Tab-separated table of C-alpha atoms in Angstrom:
chain	number	residue	atom	x	y	z
A	1	MET	CA	-22.751	43.303	-21.236
A	2	ALA	CA	-24.656	40.137	-22.133
A	3	ASN	CA	-28.182	39.743	-20.840
A	4	PRO	CA	-28.916	36.961	-18.328
A	5	PRO	CA	-30.157	33.769	-20.009
A	6	VAL	CA	-33.928	33.435	-20.341
A	7	LEU	CA	-35.816	30.451	-21.721
A	8	THR	CA	-38.613	31.678	-23.966
A	9	ALA	CA	-38.937	28.809	-26.437
A	10	VAL	CA	-38.702	25.056	-26.499
A	11	PRO	CA	-35.395	23.601	-27.735
A	12	PRO	CA	-35.922	21.222	-30.651
A	13	THR	CA	-36.873	17.720	-29.548
A	14	PRO	CA	-35.664	14.721	-31.570
A	15	ALA	CA	-38.490	12.328	-32.375
A	16	ARG	CA	-38.593	9.073	-30.409
A	17	GLU	CA	-40.465	5.967	-31.356
A	18	LYS	CA	-41.983	5.260	-27.947
A	19	GLY	CA	-42.655	7.320	-24.839
A	20	SER	CA	-41.116	10.571	-23.681
A	21	ASP	CA	-37.426	11.424	-23.525
A	22	PHE	CA	-37.548	11.245	-19.731
A	23	SER	CA	-39.152	7.795	-19.684
A	24	GLU	CA	-36.206	6.398	-21.618
A	25	LEU	CA	-33.737	7.956	-19.167
A	26	SER	CA	-35.811	6.678	-16.253
A	27	ARG	CA	-35.673	3.167	-17.713
A	28	ARG	CA	-31.877	3.287	-17.940
A	29	ILE	CA	-31.581	4.590	-14.371
A	30	ALA	CA	-33.896	1.871	-13.037
A	31	GLU	CA	-32.032	-0.854	-14.880
A	32	ALA	CA	-28.815	0.338	-13.218
A	33	GLY	CA	-30.469	-0.161	-9.809
A	34	LEU	CA	-29.890	3.454	-8.750
A	35	LEU	CA	-33.282	3.999	-7.081
A	36	ARG	CA	-32.805	1.355	-4.371
A	37	ARG	CA	-32.750	2.556	-0.754
A	38	ARG	CA	-29.320	2.682	0.926
A	39	PRO	CA	-29.991	2.099	4.656
A	40	LEU	CA	-26.345	1.440	5.576
A	41	TYR	CA	-25.171	4.693	3.977
A	42	TYR	CA	-27.748	6.790	5.795
A	43	THR	CA	-27.150	4.986	9.082
A	44	VAL	CA	-23.454	5.843	8.899
A	45	ARG	CA	-24.015	9.388	7.634
A	46	PHE	CA	-26.719	10.354	10.134
A	47	GLY	CA	-24.779	8.638	12.897
A	48	ALA	CA	-21.715	10.749	12.090
A	49	VAL	CA	-23.754	13.969	12.071
A	50	GLY	CA	-25.457	13.011	15.340
A	51	THR	CA	-22.074	12.261	16.930
A	52	ALA	CA	-20.725	15.620	15.747
A	53	LEU	CA	-23.752	17.393	17.229
A	54	ALA	CA	-23.353	15.590	20.558
A	55	GLY	CA	-19.639	16.421	20.551
A	56	GLY	CA	-20.359	20.094	19.914
A	57	VAL	CA	-22.866	20.241	22.765
A	58	ALA	CA	-20.423	18.466	25.098
A	59	ALA	CA	-17.629	20.889	24.180
A	60	PHE	CA	-19.993	23.795	24.824
A	61	LEU	CA	-20.815	22.521	28.315
A	62	VAL	CA	-17.166	21.772	29.166
A	63	LEU	CA	-15.778	25.151	28.028
A	64	GLY	CA	-18.303	27.196	29.991
A	65	ASP	CA	-18.225	30.993	29.876
A	66	SER	CA	-15.252	31.417	27.550
A	67	TRP	CA	-14.475	33.189	24.272
A	68	SER	CA	-13.271	29.801	23.022
A	69	GLN	CA	-16.965	29.057	22.552
A	70	LEU	CA	-16.780	30.941	19.244
A	71	ILE	CA	-14.819	27.992	17.857
A	72	VAL	CA	-17.655	25.718	18.997
A	73	ALA	CA	-20.128	28.088	17.336
A	74	ALA	CA	-18.269	27.824	14.028
A	75	ALA	CA	-18.112	24.023	14.263
A	76	LEU	CA	-21.816	23.783	15.092
A	77	ALA	CA	-22.609	25.969	12.072
A	78	VAL	CA	-21.170	23.204	9.878
A	79	VAL	CA	-23.093	20.564	11.854
A	80	PHE	CA	-26.326	22.542	11.408
A	81	GLY	CA	-25.621	22.720	7.680
A	82	GLN	CA	-25.300	18.948	7.594
A	83	LEU	CA	-28.537	18.640	9.563
A	84	GLY	CA	-30.216	20.796	6.932
A	85	LEU	CA	-28.978	18.425	4.234
A	86	ALA	CA	-30.271	15.468	6.268
A	87	ALA	CA	-33.708	17.102	6.540
A	88	HIS	CA	-33.653	17.646	2.782
A	89	ASP	CA	-32.989	13.939	2.099
A	90	LEU	CA	-35.712	12.896	4.542
A	91	ALA	CA	-38.203	15.214	2.851
A	92	HIS	CA	-37.497	13.627	-0.525
A	93	ARG	CA	-37.940	10.113	0.891
A	94	GLN	CA	-34.388	9.209	0.005
A	95	VAL	CA	-33.943	7.615	3.423
A	96	PHE	CA	-37.343	5.944	3.940
A	97	SER	CA	-39.735	5.048	1.143
A	98	ARG	CA	-42.807	5.535	3.359
A	99	ARG	CA	-44.320	8.910	4.288
A	100	ARG	CA	-44.721	8.502	8.061
A	101	PRO	CA	-41.116	7.706	9.008
A	102	SER	CA	-39.943	10.389	6.568
A	103	GLU	CA	-42.179	12.994	8.225
A	104	ALA	CA	-41.204	11.893	11.739
A	105	GLY	CA	-37.527	12.137	10.872
A	106	GLY	CA	-38.077	15.473	9.140
A	107	LEU	CA	-39.873	16.983	12.137
A	108	LEU	CA	-37.118	15.778	14.468
A	109	VAL	CA	-34.245	17.110	12.376
A	110	ALA	CA	-35.848	20.305	11.030
A	111	ASN	CA	-38.103	21.525	13.842
A	112	VAL	CA	-36.411	20.131	16.946
A	113	LEU	CA	-32.734	20.311	15.984
A	114	LEU	CA	-32.656	23.187	13.459
A	115	GLY	CA	-35.568	25.410	14.469
A	116	MET	CA	-37.068	25.344	10.956
A	117	SER	CA	-40.591	24.250	10.047
A	118	TYR	CA	-40.534	20.981	8.132
A	119	GLY	CA	-44.051	21.512	6.745
A	120	TRP	CA	-43.382	25.054	5.544
A	121	TRP	CA	-40.065	24.149	3.924
A	122	MET	CA	-41.517	20.992	2.352
A	123	ASN	CA	-44.290	23.006	0.676
A	124	LYS	CA	-41.856	25.633	-0.563
A	125	HIS	CA	-39.298	23.124	-1.822
A	126	THR	CA	-41.908	21.011	-3.628
A	127	ARG	CA	-43.018	24.070	-5.602
A	128	HIS	CA	-39.388	24.806	-6.460
A	129	HIS	CA	-38.860	21.291	-7.809
A	130	ALA	CA	-41.987	21.505	-9.944
A	131	ASN	CA	-40.914	24.756	-11.646
A	132	PRO	CA	-37.213	25.528	-11.077
A	133	ASN	CA	-36.163	29.062	-12.022
A	134	HIS	CA	-39.693	29.962	-13.169
A	135	GLU	CA	-40.133	33.677	-12.529
A	136	LYS	CA	-43.657	33.325	-11.117
A	137	LYS	CA	-43.896	29.733	-9.894
A	138	ASP	CA	-40.566	29.049	-8.185
A	139	PRO	CA	-40.555	30.511	-4.640
A	140	ASP	CA	-36.747	30.378	-4.585
A	141	VAL	CA	-36.576	33.128	-7.231
A	142	ALA	CA	-39.477	35.199	-5.933
A	143	PRO	CA	-38.434	38.867	-5.547
A	144	ASP	CA	-37.982	39.609	-1.867
A	145	ILE	CA	-34.923	41.688	-1.067
A	146	ILE	CA	-33.021	40.196	-4.013
A	147	VAL	CA	-34.203	40.310	-7.627
A	148	TRP	CA	-33.479	37.400	-9.939
A	149	SER	CA	-34.459	38.808	-13.357
A	150	ARG	CA	-34.483	42.153	-15.142
A	151	ARG	CA	-38.278	42.059	-15.125
A	152	GLN	CA	-38.230	41.823	-11.334
A	153	ALA	CA	-35.634	44.592	-11.148
A	154	LYS	CA	-37.818	46.964	-13.157
A	155	GLN	CA	-40.737	46.297	-10.791
A	156	ALA	CA	-38.687	46.389	-7.555
A	157	LYS	CA	-39.771	48.698	-4.735
A	158	GLY	CA	-38.611	49.424	-1.207
A	159	PRO	CA	-35.589	47.499	0.148
A	160	ALA	CA	-35.381	45.311	-2.975
A	161	ARG	CA	-34.936	48.410	-5.103
A	162	PHE	CA	-32.022	49.649	-2.992
A	163	ILE	CA	-30.357	46.279	-2.377
A	164	GLY	CA	-30.843	45.178	-5.981
A	165	LYS	CA	-28.402	47.846	-7.177
A	166	HIS	CA	-25.561	46.213	-5.243
A	167	GLN	CA	-26.921	42.702	-4.658
A	168	ALA	CA	-23.891	40.869	-6.050
A	169	ALA	CA	-21.625	42.549	-3.492
A	170	LEU	CA	-24.195	42.127	-0.725
A	171	PHE	CA	-25.090	38.511	-1.480
A	172	PHE	CA	-22.739	36.799	0.989
A	173	PRO	CA	-23.277	39.374	3.767
A	174	LEU	CA	-27.022	38.824	3.361
A	175	LEU	CA	-26.514	35.069	3.658
A	176	THR	CA	-25.406	35.557	7.271
A	177	LEU	CA	-29.082	36.235	8.028
A	178	GLU	CA	-30.422	33.199	6.153
A	179	GLY	CA	-30.543	30.887	9.167
A	180	LEU	CA	-32.554	33.416	11.171
A	181	ASN	CA	-34.727	34.095	8.118
A	182	LEU	CA	-35.634	30.406	7.861
A	183	SER	CA	-36.717	30.379	11.500
A	184	PHE	CA	-38.661	33.651	11.163
A	185	SER	CA	-40.428	32.379	8.036
A	186	SER	CA	-41.230	29.134	9.845
A	187	PHE	CA	-43.025	30.906	12.683
A	188	LYS	CA	-44.771	33.179	10.211
A	189	ALA	CA	-46.005	30.167	8.210
A	190	LEU	CA	-47.758	28.658	11.248
A	191	ARG	CA	-50.757	30.882	10.444
A	192	SER	CA	-50.883	29.720	6.826
A	193	PRO	CA	-53.866	27.564	5.752
A	194	SER	CA	-51.422	25.249	3.970
A	195	MET	CA	-49.766	24.263	7.268
A	196	LYS	CA	-51.079	20.785	8.168
A	197	ARG	CA	-49.928	20.591	11.818
A	198	PRO	CA	-49.417	24.157	13.055
A	199	VAL	CA	-49.787	23.290	16.751
A	200	LEU	CA	-47.308	20.413	16.644
A	201	GLU	CA	-44.809	22.287	14.496
A	202	GLY	CA	-45.141	25.449	16.576
A	203	THR	CA	-44.598	23.509	19.803
A	204	LEU	CA	-41.471	21.861	18.436
A	205	LEU	CA	-40.111	25.210	17.218
A	206	VAL	CA	-40.686	26.834	20.611
A	207	ALA	CA	-39.003	23.876	22.324
A	208	HIS	CA	-35.969	24.247	20.048
A	209	PHE	CA	-35.475	27.926	20.785
A	210	ALA	CA	-36.210	27.524	24.485
A	211	VAL	CA	-33.301	25.071	24.707
A	212	TYR	CA	-31.092	27.022	22.269
A	213	PHE	CA	-31.400	30.470	23.847
A	214	GLY	CA	-31.874	29.113	27.367
A	215	GLY	CA	-28.675	27.087	27.163
A	216	LEU	CA	-26.659	29.940	25.698
A	217	PHE	CA	-27.682	32.573	28.221
A	218	LEU	CA	-27.493	30.120	31.118
A	219	VAL	CA	-23.898	29.113	30.379
A	220	LEU	CA	-22.508	32.290	28.781
A	221	SER	CA	-22.510	35.946	29.718
A	222	PRO	CA	-24.959	38.045	27.638
A	223	VAL	CA	-22.172	39.486	25.464
A	224	ARG	CA	-20.610	36.090	24.770
A	225	ALA	CA	-24.017	34.536	24.155
A	226	LEU	CA	-24.822	37.194	21.544
A	227	ALA	CA	-21.407	36.702	19.941
A	228	PHE	CA	-22.005	32.940	19.837
A	229	ILE	CA	-25.375	33.469	18.107
A	230	ALA	CA	-23.851	35.869	15.574
A	231	VAL	CA	-21.032	33.466	14.641
A	232	HIS	CA	-23.176	30.336	14.680
A	233	GLN	CA	-26.169	31.699	12.750
A	234	GLY	CA	-24.026	33.786	10.400
A	235	LEU	CA	-21.772	30.917	9.317
A	236	PHE	CA	-24.742	28.556	9.171
A	237	GLY	CA	-26.452	30.903	6.704
A	238	ILE	CA	-23.311	31.223	4.584
A	239	TYR	CA	-22.937	27.443	4.530
A	240	LEU	CA	-26.527	26.967	3.352
A	241	GLY	CA	-26.117	29.626	0.681
A	242	SER	CA	-22.850	28.099	-0.497
A	243	VAL	CA	-24.636	24.765	-0.962
A	244	PHE	CA	-27.857	25.974	-2.603
A	245	ALA	CA	-26.780	29.007	-4.658
A	246	PRO	CA	-24.537	27.090	-7.122
A	247	ASN	CA	-27.397	24.799	-8.146
A	248	HIS	CA	-29.657	27.180	-10.109
A	249	LYS	CA	-28.538	30.796	-9.707
A	250	GLY	CA	-27.201	32.122	-12.988
A	251	MET	CA	-28.874	29.359	-14.989
A	252	PRO	CA	-31.639	30.225	-17.504
A	253	MET	CA	-34.854	31.679	-16.094
A	254	ILE	CA	-38.162	30.411	-17.456
A	255	GLU	CA	-40.661	33.040	-18.543
A	256	GLU	CA	-44.437	32.623	-18.230
A	257	GLY	CA	-45.872	30.742	-21.212
A	258	THR	CA	-42.700	28.813	-22.034
A	259	GLU	CA	-43.431	25.154	-22.726
A	260	LEU	CA	-40.751	22.639	-21.727
A	261	ASP	CA	-41.002	18.920	-21.125
A	262	PHE	CA	-39.957	17.578	-17.729
A	263	LEU	CA	-36.475	16.487	-18.807
A	264	ARG	CA	-35.511	19.818	-20.372
A	265	ARG	CA	-37.163	21.908	-17.641
A	266	GLN	CA	-34.985	20.251	-15.013
A	267	VAL	CA	-31.723	19.929	-16.960
A	268	LEU	CA	-31.622	23.382	-18.564
A	269	THR	CA	-32.226	25.233	-15.287
A	270	SER	CA	-29.805	23.225	-13.112
A	271	ARG	CA	-26.038	23.101	-12.733
A	272	ASN	CA	-23.811	20.324	-11.391
A	273	VAL	CA	-20.739	21.132	-9.318
A	274	ASP	CA	-17.577	19.049	-9.715
A	275	GLY	CA	-15.007	18.565	-6.980
A	276	GLY	CA	-14.683	14.976	-5.823
A	277	VAL	CA	-15.362	13.533	-2.378
A	278	PHE	CA	-14.956	16.826	-0.502
A	279	ILE	CA	-17.662	18.542	-2.550
A	280	ASP	CA	-19.879	15.450	-2.253
A	281	VAL	CA	-19.706	15.711	1.547
A	282	PHE	CA	-19.826	19.519	1.701
A	283	MET	CA	-22.911	19.735	-0.523
A	284	GLY	CA	-24.528	16.511	0.626
A	285	GLY	CA	-25.018	15.269	-2.929
A	286	LEU	CA	-26.728	18.446	-4.106
A	287	ASN	CA	-23.719	19.032	-6.329
A	288	TYR	CA	-25.469	16.483	-8.576
A	289	GLN	CA	-28.355	18.905	-8.899
A	290	ILE	CA	-29.474	17.807	-12.363
A	291	GLU	CA	-29.864	14.182	-11.335
A	292	HIS	CA	-31.453	15.171	-8.026
A	293	HIS	CA	-34.103	17.202	-9.839
A	294	LEU	CA	-34.803	14.419	-12.296
A	295	PHE	CA	-34.959	11.731	-9.578
A	296	PRO	CA	-35.661	13.491	-6.231
A	297	SER	CA	-36.010	10.262	-4.253
A	298	MET	CA	-32.709	8.819	-5.487
A	299	PRO	CA	-30.365	8.165	-2.515
A	300	THR	CA	-27.308	10.410	-2.404
A	301	PRO	CA	-24.634	7.715	-3.039
A	302	ALA	CA	-26.297	6.761	-6.350
A	303	LEU	CA	-26.188	10.263	-7.823
A	304	GLY	CA	-22.598	10.015	-9.086
A	305	ARG	CA	-23.375	6.974	-11.246
A	306	ALA	CA	-26.623	8.592	-12.371
A	307	GLN	CA	-24.650	11.616	-13.571
A	308	VAL	CA	-22.676	9.514	-16.035
A	309	ILE	CA	-25.846	8.006	-17.508
A	310	THR	CA	-27.719	11.325	-17.607
A	311	GLU	CA	-24.906	13.342	-19.170
A	312	ARG	CA	-24.410	10.778	-21.916
A	313	TYR	CA	-28.140	10.654	-22.584
A	314	CYS	CA	-28.387	14.441	-22.797
A	315	ALA	CA	-25.506	14.387	-25.291
A	316	GLU	CA	-27.482	11.908	-27.402
A	317	LEU	CA	-30.424	14.331	-27.501
A	318	GLY	CA	-28.338	17.476	-27.895
A	319	ILE	CA	-29.530	18.931	-24.569
A	320	PRO	CA	-27.002	21.320	-22.945
A	321	TYR	CA	-25.699	19.831	-19.690
A	322	CYS	CA	-23.930	22.222	-17.313
A	323	ARG	CA	-21.036	21.122	-15.064
A	324	THR	CA	-18.536	23.426	-13.395
A	325	GLY	CA	-16.388	23.846	-10.284
A	326	LEU	CA	-17.641	25.367	-7.028
A	327	LEU	CA	-15.853	28.719	-7.418
A	328	ALA	CA	-16.876	28.994	-11.073
A	329	SER	CA	-20.504	28.306	-10.133
A	330	HIS	CA	-20.434	31.128	-7.592
A	331	ARG	CA	-18.869	33.467	-10.143
A	332	GLN	CA	-21.686	32.676	-12.560
A	333	ALA	CA	-24.310	33.242	-9.878
A	334	LEU	CA	-22.789	36.581	-8.806
A	335	ARG	CA	-22.402	37.678	-12.428
A	336	HIS	CA	-26.101	36.947	-12.947
A	337	LEU	CA	-27.052	38.986	-9.867
A	338	ARG	CA	-24.947	41.899	-11.092
A	339	GLN	CA	-26.484	41.773	-14.584
A	340	VAL	CA	-30.115	41.604	-13.491
A	341	GLY	CA	-29.585	44.521	-11.098
A	342	GLU	CA	-28.310	46.727	-13.951
A	343	PRO	CA	-31.709	48.399	-14.649
A	344	LEU	CA	-31.743	49.649	-11.040
A	345	ARG	CA	-28.250	51.100	-11.343
A	346	ASP	CA	-29.136	52.783	-14.646
A	347	LYS	CA	-31.958	54.650	-12.887
A	348	ALA	CA	-29.707	55.799	-10.055
């Protein structure tokens, strides 16, 4: 069985007369006008998500104490996924160019509507963007209960050691807990020195869950309320995982000491997902992961045009550029999880 890809050396870089390889790509992107804000797009998109949220809440109140509420729970899981994508775009200043309105919008969407700390997630996500798939610097591939490299597998202890043996099969079941994990990590992060506004963020988180749990147990019987939470949070977690896992999982990991320029660090560790308009909406533009990592503040509707320019430019430089379908991307990610867990199975 082939070993998971690991980047340990710098791919050869063709000489350029002026500037870095990325600066030339950045010039082409700017000349195409792809970094301009798109207020109309975000007004329509956020308006649609807000309408869907209001509709879900109205349906919940109208149905009352009924098992039909599980349909509402499933629908709201999709709405929450879209809210997560909206918070992501706000954090990257794709919507507003200034910090204050971006933060205000992020706190509203993340803390108040989702029950996730905007400050904690922003810190974590910024570190991911700086060093994607780096074994020690990317928090998204830090060994927790899942291991992402053979090195991590060999050092795994406790739950990670047990789960790592079967992590490919357990990946989607574990995703059902991801929504709750984000909220738990958010409350835990309130005590972190890196949290800028712990009182404000904590208050907003408490307000979210007071309304969320209060509304559920006020309208529904305890059994139905618990069933609603299980369906809503479980499908929400699977949705998030289905959006974020295809982007980097199964792509090359970067070992400590590897030197890569910005362009190659972002392109070689990222994967784009093809699929047309449906995938664009489902993944909120994150299916253009390569372009998003190269230009994080680029508005979502510009990413498709940026892909054409970036892929052609990478071909000019001989830089591998990965594109695949959604199912194929998940197969690659699961294959990677199975391969890196092999050392744990060999010891069993």
